[in-house]
């Protein structure tokens, strides 16, 4: 069992830098991020064509570098959460959290009792049964990270209740889908989206929760940090490859 690097850093008020793997379902991508020294890797499952087996290998690559792995799950029900956590992921990122009731349901699926009703199987996450069972339950409930994404206007209306939900650790912004929800699709800097971000920041400050939003540059990251956000969500390996290949092509 390993403690969460993300939780430890955020708890002392430090920001974390998280890379993303969206299009290449291979442990070597995560291995590279680990060598570079990212605090965590976001492994995409909602939008990707990654198989569970591929994700499990990527999680192991992160663990080999003592790097946290956070998987944005496909919301396929209870087992979609359980299998990711039993594969050893540090935590889950849950898309389209719609309100307080939804947040409570997410916690129930991801936490053991008394906080939730997660099934007690245990595999990679329990060091394959080589550790004391009770110690494992306590460790999992303490260290497992639960992040939810606000990307619907209904969720913004209940963001204070979501932030108040015990067991929710991180609230992330999903400006793309949020702009669609507000009827201004693609306008990420629209007043409605910016006001929603303010609402998330204020709710997290009130309830002592961490938050973050996608950033595309150092300046954007600095602006988020000034507003109290500590989760620096960097562009994905898709962006790195496209920009890198485009630069190479232009140079040669």
JSON list of C-alpha atoms in Angstrom, two decimals:
[
{"chain": "A", "resi": 1, "resn": "UNK", "atom": "CA", "xyz": [0.00, 0.00, 0.00]},
{"chain": "A", "resi": 2, "resn": "UNK", "atom": "CA", "xyz": [1.26, 3.45, -0.86]},
{"chain": "A", "resi": 3, "resn": "UNK", "atom": "CA", "xyz": [0.13, 6.88, 0.31]},
{"chain": "A", "resi": 4, "resn": "UNK", "atom": "CA", "xyz": [-1.16, 9.39, -2.24]},
{"chain": "A", "resi": 5, "resn": "UNK", "atom": "CA", "xyz": [1.45, 11.92, -3.30]},
{"chain": "A", "resi": 6, "resn": "UNK", "atom": "CA", "xyz": [-1.33, 14.23, -4.49]},
{"chain": "A", "resi": 7, "resn": "UNK", "atom": "CA", "xyz": [-3.14, 14.13, -1.16]},
{"chain": "A", "resi": 8, "resn": "UNK", "atom": "CA", "xyz": [0.09, 14.73, 0.76]},
{"chain": "A", "resi": 9, "resn": "UNK", "atom": "CA", "xyz": [1.09, 17.74, -1.33]},
{"chain": "A", "resi": 10, "resn": "UNK", "atom": "CA", "xyz": [-2.36, 19.31, -1.46]},
{"chain": "A", "resi": 11, "resn": "UNK", "atom": "CA", "xyz": [-2.78, 18.84, 2.29]},
{"chain": "A", "resi": 12, "resn": "UNK", "atom": "CA", "xyz": [0.23, 21.03, 2.95]},
{"chain": "A", "resi": 13, "resn": "UNK", "atom": "CA", "xyz": [-0.97, 23.67, 0.48]},
{"chain": "A", "resi": 14, "resn": "UNK", "atom": "CA", "xyz": [1.31, 22.80, -2.44]},
{"chain": "A", "resi": 15, "resn": "UNK", "atom": "CA", "xyz": [0.05, 22.60, -6.01]},
{"chain": "A", "resi": 16, "resn": "UNK", "atom": "CA", "xyz": [0.34, 19.39, -8.02]},
{"chain": "A", "resi": 17, "resn": "UNK", "atom": "CA", "xyz": [1.17, 18.96, -11.70]},
{"chain": "A", "resi": 18, "resn": "UNK", "atom": "CA", "xyz": [-0.75, 16.25, -13.53]},
{"chain": "A", "resi": 19, "resn": "UNK", "atom": "CA", "xyz": [-0.06, 14.98, -17.04]},
{"chain": "A", "resi": 20, "resn": "UNK", "atom": "CA", "xyz": [-2.71, 13.30, -19.16]},
{"chain": "A", "resi": 21, "resn": "UNK", "atom": "CA", "xyz": [-2.90, 10.22, -21.35]},
{"chain": "A", "resi": 22, "resn": "UNK", "atom": "CA", "xyz": [-5.84, 10.35, -23.74]},
{"chain": "A", "resi": 23, "resn": "UNK", "atom": "CA", "xyz": [-5.06, 8.56, -27.00]},
{"chain": "A", "resi": 24, "resn": "UNK", "atom": "CA", "xyz": [-2.19, 6.09, -26.48]},
{"chain": "A", "resi": 25, "resn": "UNK", "atom": "CA", "xyz": [-3.20, 3.22, -24.19]},
{"chain": "A", "resi": 26, "resn": "UNK", "atom": "CA", "xyz": [0.29, 2.10, -23.27]},
{"chain": "A", "resi": 27, "resn": "UNK", "atom": "CA", "xyz": [2.25, 1.90, -20.04]},
{"chain": "A", "resi": 28, "resn": "UNK", "atom": "CA", "xyz": [5.30, 3.47, -21.70]},
{"chain": "A", "resi": 29, "resn": "UNK", "atom": "CA", "xyz": [3.52, 6.84, -21.95]},
{"chain": "A", "resi": 30, "resn": "UNK", "atom": "CA", "xyz": [2.96, 6.75, -18.19]},
{"chain": "A", "resi": 31, "resn": "UNK", "atom": "CA", "xyz": [6.50, 5.50, -17.65]},
{"chain": "A", "resi": 32, "resn": "UNK", "atom": "CA", "xyz": [7.87, 8.57, -19.45]},
{"chain": "A", "resi": 33, "resn": "UNK", "atom": "CA", "xyz": [5.77, 10.87, -17.25]},
{"chain": "A", "resi": 34, "resn": "UNK", "atom": "CA", "xyz": [7.09, 9.07, -14.19]},
{"chain": "A", "resi": 35, "resn": "UNK", "atom": "CA", "xyz": [10.70, 9.54, -15.27]},
{"chain": "A", "resi": 36, "resn": "UNK", "atom": "CA", "xyz": [10.04, 13.24, -15.85]},
{"chain": "A", "resi": 37, "resn": "UNK", "atom": "CA", "xyz": [8.55, 13.58, -12.38]},
{"chain": "A", "resi": 38, "resn": "UNK", "atom": "CA", "xyz": [4.85, 14.42, -12.68]},
{"chain": "A", "resi": 39, "resn": "UNK", "atom": "CA", "xyz": [2.92, 14.16, -9.43]},
{"chain": "A", "resi": 40, "resn": "UNK", "atom": "CA", "xyz": [0.09, 12.31, -11.12]},
{"chain": "A", "resi": 41, "resn": "UNK", "atom": "CA", "xyz": [-1.20, 11.06, -14.43]},
{"chain": "A", "resi": 42, "resn": "UNK", "atom": "CA", "xyz": [-4.78, 11.49, -15.61]},
{"chain": "A", "resi": 43, "resn": "UNK", "atom": "CA", "xyz": [-5.71, 8.30, -17.47]},
{"chain": "A", "resi": 44, "resn": "UNK", "atom": "CA", "xyz": [-8.68, 8.88, -19.73]},
{"chain": "A", "resi": 45, "resn": "UNK", "atom": "CA", "xyz": [-11.46, 6.31, -19.92]},
{"chain": "A", "resi": 46, "resn": "UNK", "atom": "CA", "xyz": [-14.64, 8.32, -20.55]},
{"chain": "A", "resi": 47, "resn": "UNK", "atom": "CA", "xyz": [-13.57, 9.51, -24.01]},
{"chain": "A", "resi": 48, "resn": "UNK", "atom": "CA", "xyz": [-10.86, 6.98, -24.87]},
{"chain": "A", "resi": 49, "resn": "UNK", "atom": "CA", "xyz": [-10.93, 3.54, -26.45]},
{"chain": "A", "resi": 50, "resn": "UNK", "atom": "CA", "xyz": [-8.62, 2.17, -23.72]},
{"chain": "A", "resi": 51, "resn": "UNK", "atom": "CA", "xyz": [-9.42, -1.33, -22.49]},
{"chain": "A", "resi": 52, "resn": "UNK", "atom": "CA", "xyz": [-9.46, -2.14, -18.81]},
{"chain": "A", "resi": 53, "resn": "UNK", "atom": "CA", "xyz": [-6.37, -4.32, -19.22]},
{"chain": "A", "resi": 54, "resn": "UNK", "atom": "CA", "xyz": [-4.45, -1.46, -20.81]},
{"chain": "A", "resi": 55, "resn": "UNK", "atom": "CA", "xyz": [-5.49, 0.91, -18.04]},
{"chain": "A", "resi": 56, "resn": "UNK", "atom": "CA", "xyz": [-4.40, -1.61, -15.41]},
{"chain": "A", "resi": 57, "resn": "UNK", "atom": "CA", "xyz": [-0.91, -1.73, -16.94]},
{"chain": "A", "resi": 58, "resn": "UNK", "atom": "CA", "xyz": [-0.75, 2.06, -17.03]},
{"chain": "A", "resi": 59, "resn": "UNK", "atom": "CA", "xyz": [-1.68, 2.18, -13.35]},
{"chain": "A", "resi": 60, "resn": "UNK", "atom": "CA", "xyz": [1.15, -0.25, -12.55]},
{"chain": "A", "resi": 61, "resn": "UNK", "atom": "CA", "xyz": [3.61, 1.95, -14.47]},
{"chain": "A", "resi": 62, "resn": "UNK", "atom": "CA", "xyz": [2.56, 4.91, -12.33]},
{"chain": "A", "resi": 63, "resn": "UNK", "atom": "CA", "xyz": [2.96, 2.90, -9.13]},
{"chain": "A", "resi": 64, "resn": "UNK", "atom": "CA", "xyz": [6.46, 1.89, -10.21]},
{"chain": "A", "resi": 65, "resn": "UNK", "atom": "CA", "xyz": [7.44, 5.57, -10.11]},
{"chain": "A", "resi": 66, "resn": "UNK", "atom": "CA", "xyz": [5.46, 6.32, -6.92]},
{"chain": "A", "resi": 67, "resn": "UNK", "atom": "CA", "xyz": [3.30, 8.58, -9.09]},
{"chain": "A", "resi": 68, "resn": "UNK", "atom": "CA", "xyz": [-0.43, 8.87, -8.46]},
{"chain": "A", "resi": 69, "resn": "UNK", "atom": "CA", "xyz": [-2.83, 7.60, -11.11]},
{"chain": "A", "resi": 70, "resn": "UNK", "atom": "CA", "xyz": [-6.26, 9.20, -11.42]},
{"chain": "A", "resi": 71, "resn": "UNK", "atom": "CA", "xyz": [-8.61, 7.57, -13.89]},
{"chain": "A", "resi": 72, "resn": "UNK", "atom": "CA", "xyz": [-11.49, 9.50, -15.40]},
{"chain": "A", "resi": 73, "resn": "UNK", "atom": "CA", "xyz": [-13.98, 6.68, -15.33]},
{"chain": "A", "resi": 74, "resn": "UNK", "atom": "CA", "xyz": [-16.62, 5.83, -17.87]},
{"chain": "A", "resi": 75, "resn": "UNK", "atom": "CA", "xyz": [-19.83, 6.09, -15.90]},
{"chain": "A", "resi": 76, "resn": "UNK", "atom": "CA", "xyz": [-20.96, 2.54, -16.53]},
{"chain": "A", "resi": 77, "resn": "UNK", "atom": "CA", "xyz": [-22.19, 1.91, -13.00]},
{"chain": "A", "resi": 78, "resn": "UNK", "atom": "CA", "xyz": [-20.73, 0.60, -9.77]},
{"chain": "A", "resi": 79, "resn": "UNK", "atom": "CA", "xyz": [-18.29, -1.86, -11.33]},
{"chain": "A", "resi": 80, "resn": "UNK", "atom": "CA", "xyz": [-16.80, 0.91, -13.48]},
{"chain": "A", "resi": 81, "resn": "UNK", "atom": "CA", "xyz": [-15.52, 2.46, -10.25]},
{"chain": "A", "resi": 82, "resn": "UNK", "atom": "CA", "xyz": [-14.69, -0.76, -8.42]},
{"chain": "A", "resi": 83, "resn": "UNK", "atom": "CA", "xyz": [-12.53, -2.35, -11.11]},
{"chain": "A", "resi": 84, "resn": "UNK", "atom": "CA", "xyz": [-10.44, 0.79, -11.58]},
{"chain": "A", "resi": 85, "resn": "UNK", "atom": "CA", "xyz": [-9.74, 1.05, -7.85]},
{"chain": "A", "resi": 86, "resn": "UNK", "atom": "CA", "xyz": [-8.97, -2.65, -7.48]},
{"chain": "A", "resi": 87, "resn": "UNK", "atom": "CA", "xyz": [-6.44, -2.27, -10.29]},
{"chain": "A", "resi": 88, "resn": "UNK", "atom": "CA", "xyz": [-4.51, 0.02, -7.97]},
{"chain": "A", "resi": 89, "resn": "UNK", "atom": "CA", "xyz": [-5.50, 3.50, -9.14]},
{"chain": "A", "resi": 90, "resn": "UNK", "atom": "CA", "xyz": [-4.91, 6.20, -6.56]},
{"chain": "A", "resi": 91, "resn": "UNK", "atom": "CA", "xyz": [-8.31, 7.62, -7.28]},
{"chain": "A", "resi": 92, "resn": "UNK", "atom": "CA", "xyz": [-11.09, 8.33, -9.70]},
{"chain": "A", "resi": 93, "resn": "UNK", "atom": "CA", "xyz": [-12.18, 11.39, -11.64]},
{"chain": "A", "resi": 94, "resn": "UNK", "atom": "CA", "xyz": [-15.92, 11.30, -12.19]},
{"chain": "A", "resi": 95, "resn": "UNK", "atom": "CA", "xyz": [-17.43, 13.23, -15.10]},
{"chain": "A", "resi": 96, "resn": "UNK", "atom": "CA", "xyz": [-20.75, 15.05, -15.02]},
{"chain": "A", "resi": 97, "resn": "UNK", "atom": "CA", "xyz": [-21.38, 15.11, -11.29]},
{"chain": "A", "resi": 98, "resn": "UNK", "atom": "CA", "xyz": [-24.90, 16.51, -11.39]},
{"chain": "A", "resi": 99, "resn": "UNK", "atom": "CA", "xyz": [-25.51, 17.48, -7.78]},
{"chain": "A", "resi": 100, "resn": "UNK", "atom": "CA", "xyz": [-25.30, 16.57, -4.11]},
{"chain": "A", "resi": 101, "resn": "UNK", "atom": "CA", "xyz": [-27.18, 13.27, -4.43]},
{"chain": "A", "resi": 102, "resn": "UNK", "atom": "CA", "xyz": [-24.89, 12.23, -7.26]},
{"chain": "A", "resi": 103, "resn": "UNK", "atom": "CA", "xyz": [-21.80, 13.17, -5.23]},
{"chain": "A", "resi": 104, "resn": "UNK", "atom": "CA", "xyz": [-23.01, 11.07, -2.31]},
{"chain": "A", "resi": 105, "resn": "UNK", "atom": "CA", "xyz": [-23.59, 8.10, -4.63]},
{"chain": "A", "resi": 106, "resn": "UNK", "atom": "CA", "xyz": [-20.06, 8.44, -6.03]},
{"chain": "A", "resi": 107, "resn": "UNK", "atom": "CA", "xyz": [-18.60, 8.33, -2.52]},
{"chain": "A", "resi": 108, "resn": "UNK", "atom": "CA", "xyz": [-20.67, 5.26, -1.62]},
{"chain": "A", "resi": 109, "resn": "UNK", "atom": "CA", "xyz": [-19.27, 3.37, -4.60]},
{"chain": "A", "resi": 110, "resn": "UNK", "atom": "CA", "xyz": [-15.64, 4.32, -3.93]},
{"chain": "A", "resi": 111, "resn": "UNK", "atom": "CA", "xyz": [-15.34, 4.03, -0.12]},
{"chain": "A", "resi": 112, "resn": "UNK", "atom": "CA", "xyz": [-15.54, 1.10, 2.27]},
{"chain": "A", "resi": 113, "resn": "UNK", "atom": "CA", "xyz": [-17.80, 1.27, 5.30]},
{"chain": "A", "resi": 114, "resn": "UNK", "atom": "CA", "xyz": [-18.75, 3.23, 7.22]},
{"chain": "A", "resi": 115, "resn": "UNK", "atom": "CA", "xyz": [-18.24, 5.90, 4.53]},
{"chain": "A", "resi": 116, "resn": "UNK", "atom": "CA", "xyz": [-19.61, 3.77, 1.70]},
{"chain": "A", "resi": 117, "resn": "UNK", "atom": "CA", "xyz": [-20.47, 0.32, 0.44]},
{"chain": "A", "resi": 118, "resn": "UNK", "atom": "CA", "xyz": [-17.57, -0.57, -1.84]},
{"chain": "A", "resi": 119, "resn": "UNK", "atom": "CA", "xyz": [-17.27, -4.32, -2.33]},
{"chain": "A", "resi": 120, "resn": "UNK", "atom": "CA", "xyz": [-14.35, -5.86, -0.47]},
{"chain": "A", "resi": 121, "resn": "UNK", "atom": "CA", "xyz": [-12.48, -7.79, -3.13]},
{"chain": "A", "resi": 122, "resn": "UNK", "atom": "CA", "xyz": [-8.97, -6.44, -3.21]},
{"chain": "A", "resi": 123, "resn": "UNK", "atom": "CA", "xyz": [-6.23, -7.17, -5.73]},
{"chain": "A", "resi": 124, "resn": "UNK", "atom": "CA", "xyz": [-3.41, -4.86, -6.78]},
{"chain": "A", "resi": 125, "resn": "UNK", "atom": "CA", "xyz": [-4.83, -2.21, -4.46]},
{"chain": "A", "resi": 126, "resn": "UNK", "atom": "CA", "xyz": [-4.53, -4.56, -1.45]},
{"chain": "A", "resi": 127, "resn": "UNK", "atom": "CA", "xyz": [-1.00, -5.67, -2.38]},
{"chain": "A", "resi": 128, "resn": "UNK", "atom": "CA", "xyz": [-2.51, -8.98, -3.50]},
{"chain": "A", "resi": 129, "resn": "UNK", "atom": "CA", "xyz": [-3.68, -9.89, -0.01]},
{"chain": "A", "resi": 130, "resn": "UNK", "atom": "CA", "xyz": [-0.25, -9.63, 1.62]},
{"chain": "A", "resi": 131, "resn": "UNK", "atom": "CA", "xyz": [-1.30, -6.91, 4.09]},
{"chain": "A", "resi": 132, "resn": "UNK", "atom": "CA", "xyz": [-3.58, -6.88, 7.11]},
{"chain": "A", "resi": 133, "resn": "UNK", "atom": "CA", "xyz": [-7.16, -6.65, 5.88]},
{"chain": "A", "resi": 134, "resn": "UNK", "atom": "CA", "xyz": [-8.36, -4.08, 8.41]},
{"chain": "A", "resi": 135, "resn": "UNK", "atom": "CA", "xyz": [-5.28, -1.92, 7.81]},
{"chain": "A", "resi": 136, "resn": "UNK", "atom": "CA", "xyz": [-6.02, -2.08, 4.09]},
{"chain": "A", "resi": 137, "resn": "UNK", "atom": "CA", "xyz": [-9.64, -0.90, 4.53]},
{"chain": "A", "resi": 138, "resn": "UNK", "atom": "CA", "xyz": [-8.50, 2.04, 6.66]},
{"chain": "A", "resi": 139, "resn": "UNK", "atom": "CA", "xyz": [-5.71, 2.91, 4.21]},
{"chain": "A", "resi": 140, "resn": "UNK", "atom": "CA", "xyz": [-8.04, 2.76, 1.18]},
{"chain": "A", "resi": 141, "resn": "UNK", "atom": "CA", "xyz": [-10.64, 5.00, 2.80]},
{"chain": "A", "resi": 142, "resn": "UNK", "atom": "CA", "xyz": [-7.98, 7.50, 3.85]},
{"chain": "A", "resi": 143, "resn": "UNK", "atom": "CA", "xyz": [-5.85, 7.63, 0.70]},
{"chain": "A", "resi": 144, "resn": "UNK", "atom": "CA", "xyz": [-8.27, 7.03, -2.20]},
{"chain": "A", "resi": 145, "resn": "UNK", "atom": "CA", "xyz": [-8.90, 10.30, -4.00]},
{"chain": "A", "resi": 146, "resn": "UNK", "atom": "CA", "xyz": [-12.32, 11.21, -5.35]},
{"chain": "A", "resi": 147, "resn": "UNK", "atom": "CA", "xyz": [-12.48, 14.05, -7.85]},
{"chain": "A", "resi": 148, "resn": "UNK", "atom": "CA", "xyz": [-15.66, 15.15, -9.56]},
{"chain": "A", "resi": 149, "resn": "UNK", "atom": "CA", "xyz": [-16.03, 17.36, -12.61]},
{"chain": "A", "resi": 150, "resn": "UNK", "atom": "CA", "xyz": [-18.48, 20.24, -12.80]},
{"chain": "A", "resi": 151, "resn": "UNK", "atom": "CA", "xyz": [-19.57, 20.45, -16.43]},
{"chain": "A", "resi": 152, "resn": "UNK", "atom": "CA", "xyz": [-23.32, 21.07, -16.28]},
{"chain": "A", "resi": 153, "resn": "UNK", "atom": "CA", "xyz": [-25.21, 24.18, -15.19]},
{"chain": "A", "resi": 154, "resn": "UNK", "atom": "CA", "xyz": [-27.33, 22.03, -12.84]},
{"chain": "A", "resi": 155, "resn": "UNK", "atom": "CA", "xyz": [-24.15, 21.08, -10.98]},
{"chain": "A", "resi": 156, "resn": "UNK", "atom": "CA", "xyz": [-23.14, 24.73, -10.66]},
{"chain": "A", "resi": 157, "resn": "UNK", "atom": "CA", "xyz": [-26.48, 25.39, -8.97]},
{"chain": "A", "resi": 158, "resn": "UNK", "atom": "CA", "xyz": [-25.58, 22.75, -6.35]},
{"chain": "A", "resi": 159, "resn": "UNK", "atom": "CA", "xyz": [-21.82, 23.28, -6.19]},
{"chain": "A", "resi": 160, "resn": "UNK", "atom": "CA", "xyz": [-21.93, 24.34, -2.54]},
{"chain": "A", "resi": 161, "resn": "UNK", "atom": "CA", "xyz": [-23.69, 21.10, -1.60]},
{"chain": "A", "resi": 162, "resn": "UNK", "atom": "CA", "xyz": [-21.28, 19.07, -3.75]},
{"chain": "A", "resi": 163, "resn": "UNK", "atom": "CA", "xyz": [-18.27, 20.70, -2.05]},
{"chain": "A", "resi": 164, "resn": "UNK", "atom": "CA", "xyz": [-19.84, 19.99, 1.35]},
{"chain": "A", "resi": 165, "resn": "UNK", "atom": "CA", "xyz": [-20.13, 16.26, 0.60]},
{"chain": "A", "resi": 166, "resn": "UNK", "atom": "CA", "xyz": [-17.87, 14.23, 2.87]},
{"chain": "A", "resi": 167, "resn": "UNK", "atom": "CA", "xyz": [-15.54, 12.06, 0.81]},
{"chain": "A", "resi": 168, "resn": "UNK", "atom": "CA", "xyz": [-15.29, 14.39, -2.19]},
{"chain": "A", "resi": 169, "resn": "UNK", "atom": "CA", "xyz": [-11.68, 15.62, -2.25]},
{"chain": "A", "resi": 170, "resn": "UNK", "atom": "CA", "xyz": [-11.28, 17.58, -5.49]},
{"chain": "A", "resi": 171, "resn": "UNK", "atom": "CA", "xyz": [-13.63, 19.53, -7.73]},
{"chain": "A", "resi": 172, "resn": "UNK", "atom": "CA", "xyz": [-12.48, 20.05, -11.30]},
{"chain": "A", "resi": 173, "resn": "UNK", "atom": "CA", "xyz": [-13.92, 22.32, -13.93]},
{"chain": "A", "resi": 174, "resn": "UNK", "atom": "CA", "xyz": [-15.03, 21.01, -17.32]},
{"chain": "A", "resi": 175, "resn": "UNK", "atom": "CA", "xyz": [-15.30, 24.29, -19.26]},
{"chain": "A", "resi": 176, "resn": "UNK", "atom": "CA", "xyz": [-15.96, 22.68, -22.63]},
{"chain": "A", "resi": 177, "resn": "UNK", "atom": "CA", "xyz": [-19.10, 20.78, -21.69]},
{"chain": "A", "resi": 178, "resn": "UNK", "atom": "CA", "xyz": [-20.10, 23.55, -19.31]},
{"chain": "A", "resi": 179, "resn": "UNK", "atom": "CA", "xyz": [-20.13, 26.04, -22.17]},
{"chain": "A", "resi": 180, "resn": "UNK", "atom": "CA", "xyz": [-22.42, 23.68, -24.06]},
{"chain": "A", "resi": 181, "resn": "UNK", "atom": "CA", "xyz": [-24.70, 23.34, -21.03]},
{"chain": "A", "resi": 182, "resn": "UNK", "atom": "CA", "xyz": [-25.04, 27.13, -20.91]},
{"chain": "A", "resi": 183, "resn": "UNK", "atom": "CA", "xyz": [-25.78, 27.34, -24.63]},
{"chain": "A", "resi": 184, "resn": "UNK", "atom": "CA", "xyz": [-22.47, 29.02, -25.55]},
{"chain": "A", "resi": 185, "resn": "UNK", "atom": "CA", "xyz": [-20.61, 25.96, -26.80]},
{"chain": "A", "resi": 186, "resn": "UNK", "atom": "CA", "xyz": [-16.90, 26.47, -27.34]},
{"chain": "A", "resi": 187, "resn": "UNK", "atom": "CA", "xyz": [-16.82, 29.89, -25.65]},
{"chain": "A", "resi": 188, "resn": "UNK", "atom": "CA", "xyz": [-14.61, 28.87, -22.73]},
{"chain": "A", "resi": 189, "resn": "UNK", "atom": "CA", "xyz": [-14.08, 32.45, -21.59]},
{"chain": "A", "resi": 190, "resn": "UNK", "atom": "CA", "xyz": [-17.74, 33.36, -21.70]},
{"chain": "A", "resi": 191, "resn": "UNK", "atom": "CA", "xyz": [-19.04, 35.23, -18.66]},
{"chain": "A", "resi": 192, "resn": "UNK", "atom": "CA", "xyz": [-21.26, 32.30, -17.65]},
{"chain": "A", "resi": 193, "resn": "UNK", "atom": "CA", "xyz": [-18.34, 29.86, -17.63]},
{"chain": "A", "resi": 194, "resn": "UNK", "atom": "CA", "xyz": [-16.09, 32.27, -15.74]},
{"chain": "A", "resi": 195, "resn": "UNK", "atom": "CA", "xyz": [-18.81, 32.90, -13.16]},
{"chain": "A", "resi": 196, "resn": "UNK", "atom": "CA", "xyz": [-19.21, 29.15, -12.73]},
{"chain": "A", "resi": 197, "resn": "UNK", "atom": "CA", "xyz": [-15.47, 28.84, -12.09]},
{"chain": "A", "resi": 198, "resn": "UNK", "atom": "CA", "xyz": [-15.75, 31.56, -9.45]},
{"chain": "A", "resi": 199, "resn": "UNK", "atom": "CA", "xyz": [-18.60, 29.64, -7.83]},
{"chain": "A", "resi": 200, "resn": "UNK", "atom": "CA", "xyz": [-16.49, 26.47, -7.69]},
{"chain": "A", "resi": 201, "resn": "UNK", "atom": "CA", "xyz": [-13.52, 28.32, -6.20]},
{"chain": "A", "resi": 202, "resn": "UNK", "atom": "CA", "xyz": [-15.71, 29.98, -3.57]},
{"chain": "A", "resi": 203, "resn": "UNK", "atom": "CA", "xyz": [-17.46, 26.72, -2.61]},
{"chain": "A", "resi": 204, "resn": "UNK", "atom": "CA", "xyz": [-14.14, 24.90, -2.28]},
{"chain": "A", "resi": 205, "resn": "UNK", "atom": "CA", "xyz": [-12.76, 27.67, -0.09]},
{"chain": "A", "resi": 206, "resn": "UNK", "atom": "CA", "xyz": [-15.83, 27.47, 2.17]},
{"chain": "A", "resi": 207, "resn": "UNK", "atom": "CA", "xyz": [-15.65, 23.70, 2.54]},
{"chain": "A", "resi": 208, "resn": "UNK", "atom": "CA", "xyz": [-11.88, 23.20, 2.49]},
{"chain": "A", "resi": 209, "resn": "UNK", "atom": "CA", "xyz": [-11.80, 21.25, -0.77]},
{"chain": "A", "resi": 210, "resn": "UNK", "atom": "CA", "xyz": [-9.20, 21.40, -3.55]},
{"chain": "A", "resi": 211, "resn": "UNK", "atom": "CA", "xyz": [-10.01, 22.46, -7.09]},
{"chain": "A", "resi": 212, "resn": "UNK", "atom": "CA", "xyz": [-8.48, 22.88, -10.51]},
{"chain": "A", "resi": 213, "resn": "UNK", "atom": "CA", "xyz": [-9.21, 23.57, -14.15]},
{"chain": "A", "resi": 214, "resn": "UNK", "atom": "CA", "xyz": [-7.52, 22.69, -17.46]},
{"chain": "A", "resi": 215, "resn": "UNK", "atom": "CA", "xyz": [-4.61, 24.98, -18.30]},
{"chain": "A", "resi": 216, "resn": "UNK", "atom": "CA", "xyz": [-2.83, 25.43, -21.62]},
{"chain": "A", "resi": 217, "resn": "UNK", "atom": "CA", "xyz": [0.04, 27.65, -20.55]},
{"chain": "A", "resi": 218, "resn": "UNK", "atom": "CA", "xyz": [2.17, 28.74, -17.62]},
{"chain": "A", "resi": 219, "resn": "UNK", "atom": "CA", "xyz": [0.22, 32.02, -17.43]},
{"chain": "A", "resi": 220, "resn": "UNK", "atom": "CA", "xyz": [-3.11, 30.19, -17.19]},
{"chain": "A", "resi": 221, "resn": "UNK", "atom": "CA", "xyz": [-1.70, 27.97, -14.45]},
{"chain": "A", "resi": 222, "resn": "UNK", "atom": "CA", "xyz": [-0.40, 31.00, -12.54]},
{"chain": "A", "resi": 223, "resn": "UNK", "atom": "CA", "xyz": [-3.81, 32.67, -12.78]},
{"chain": "A", "resi": 224, "resn": "UNK", "atom": "CA", "xyz": [-5.52, 29.57, -11.41]},
{"chain": "A", "resi": 225, "resn": "UNK", "atom": "CA", "xyz": [-3.04, 29.35, -8.53]},
{"chain": "A", "resi": 226, "resn": "UNK", "atom": "CA", "xyz": [-3.71, 32.97, -7.62]},
{"chain": "A", "resi": 227, "resn": "UNK", "atom": "CA", "xyz": [-7.40, 32.12, -7.35]},
{"chain": "A", "resi": 228, "resn": "UNK", "atom": "CA", "xyz": [-6.74, 29.21, -5.00]},
{"chain": "A", "resi": 229, "resn": "UNK", "atom": "CA", "xyz": [-6.73, 26.31, -7.45]},
{"chain": "A", "resi": 230, "resn": "UNK", "atom": "CA", "xyz": [-3.99, 23.76, -6.74]},
{"chain": "A", "resi": 231, "resn": "UNK", "atom": "CA", "xyz": [-4.60, 21.06, -9.36]},
{"chain": "A", "resi": 232, "resn": "UNK", "atom": "CA", "xyz": [-2.57, 21.97, -12.46]},
{"chain": "A", "resi": 233, "resn": "UNK", "atom": "CA", "xyz": [-4.11, 19.84, -15.20]},
{"chain": "A", "resi": 234, "resn": "UNK", "atom": "CA", "xyz": [-1.64, 19.93, -18.10]},
{"chain": "A", "resi": 235, "resn": "UNK", "atom": "CA", "xyz": [-2.43, 19.20, -21.76]},
{"chain": "A", "resi": 236, "resn": "UNK", "atom": "CA", "xyz": [-2.49, 15.56, -22.87]},
{"chain": "A", "resi": 237, "resn": "UNK", "atom": "CA", "xyz": [0.05, 13.50, -24.76]},
{"chain": "A", "resi": 238, "resn": "UNK", "atom": "CA", "xyz": [-2.09, 14.13, -27.86]},
{"chain": "A", "resi": 239, "resn": "UNK", "atom": "CA", "xyz": [-1.29, 17.86, -27.63]},
{"chain": "A", "resi": 240, "resn": "UNK", "atom": "CA", "xyz": [2.38, 17.15, -26.98]},
{"chain": "A", "resi": 241, "resn": "UNK", "atom": "CA", "xyz": [2.63, 14.87, -30.02]},
{"chain": "A", "resi": 242, "resn": "UNK", "atom": "CA", "xyz": [0.70, 17.13, -32.39]},
{"chain": "A", "resi": 243, "resn": "UNK", "atom": "CA", "xyz": [2.68, 20.22, -31.38]},
{"chain": "A", "resi": 244, "resn": "UNK", "atom": "CA", "xyz": [5.96, 18.33, -31.42]},
{"chain": "A", "resi": 245, "resn": "UNK", "atom": "CA", "xyz": [5.43, 16.79, -34.84]},
{"chain": "A", "resi": 246, "resn": "UNK", "atom": "CA", "xyz": [4.15, 20.08, -36.27]},
{"chain": "A", "resi": 247, "resn": "UNK", "atom": "CA", "xyz": [7.25, 21.88, -34.98]},
{"chain": "A", "resi": 248, "resn": "UNK", "atom": "CA", "xyz": [9.50, 19.18, -36.40]},
{"chain": "A", "resi": 249, "resn": "UNK", "atom": "CA", "xyz": [7.79, 19.29, -39.79]},
{"chain": "A", "resi": 250, "resn": "UNK", "atom": "CA", "xyz": [8.08, 23.08, -39.95]},
{"chain": "A", "resi": 251, "resn": "UNK", "atom": "CA", "xyz": [11.78, 23.00, -39.03]},
{"chain": "A", "resi": 252, "resn": "UNK", "atom": "CA", "xyz": [12.73, 20.36, -41.59]}
]
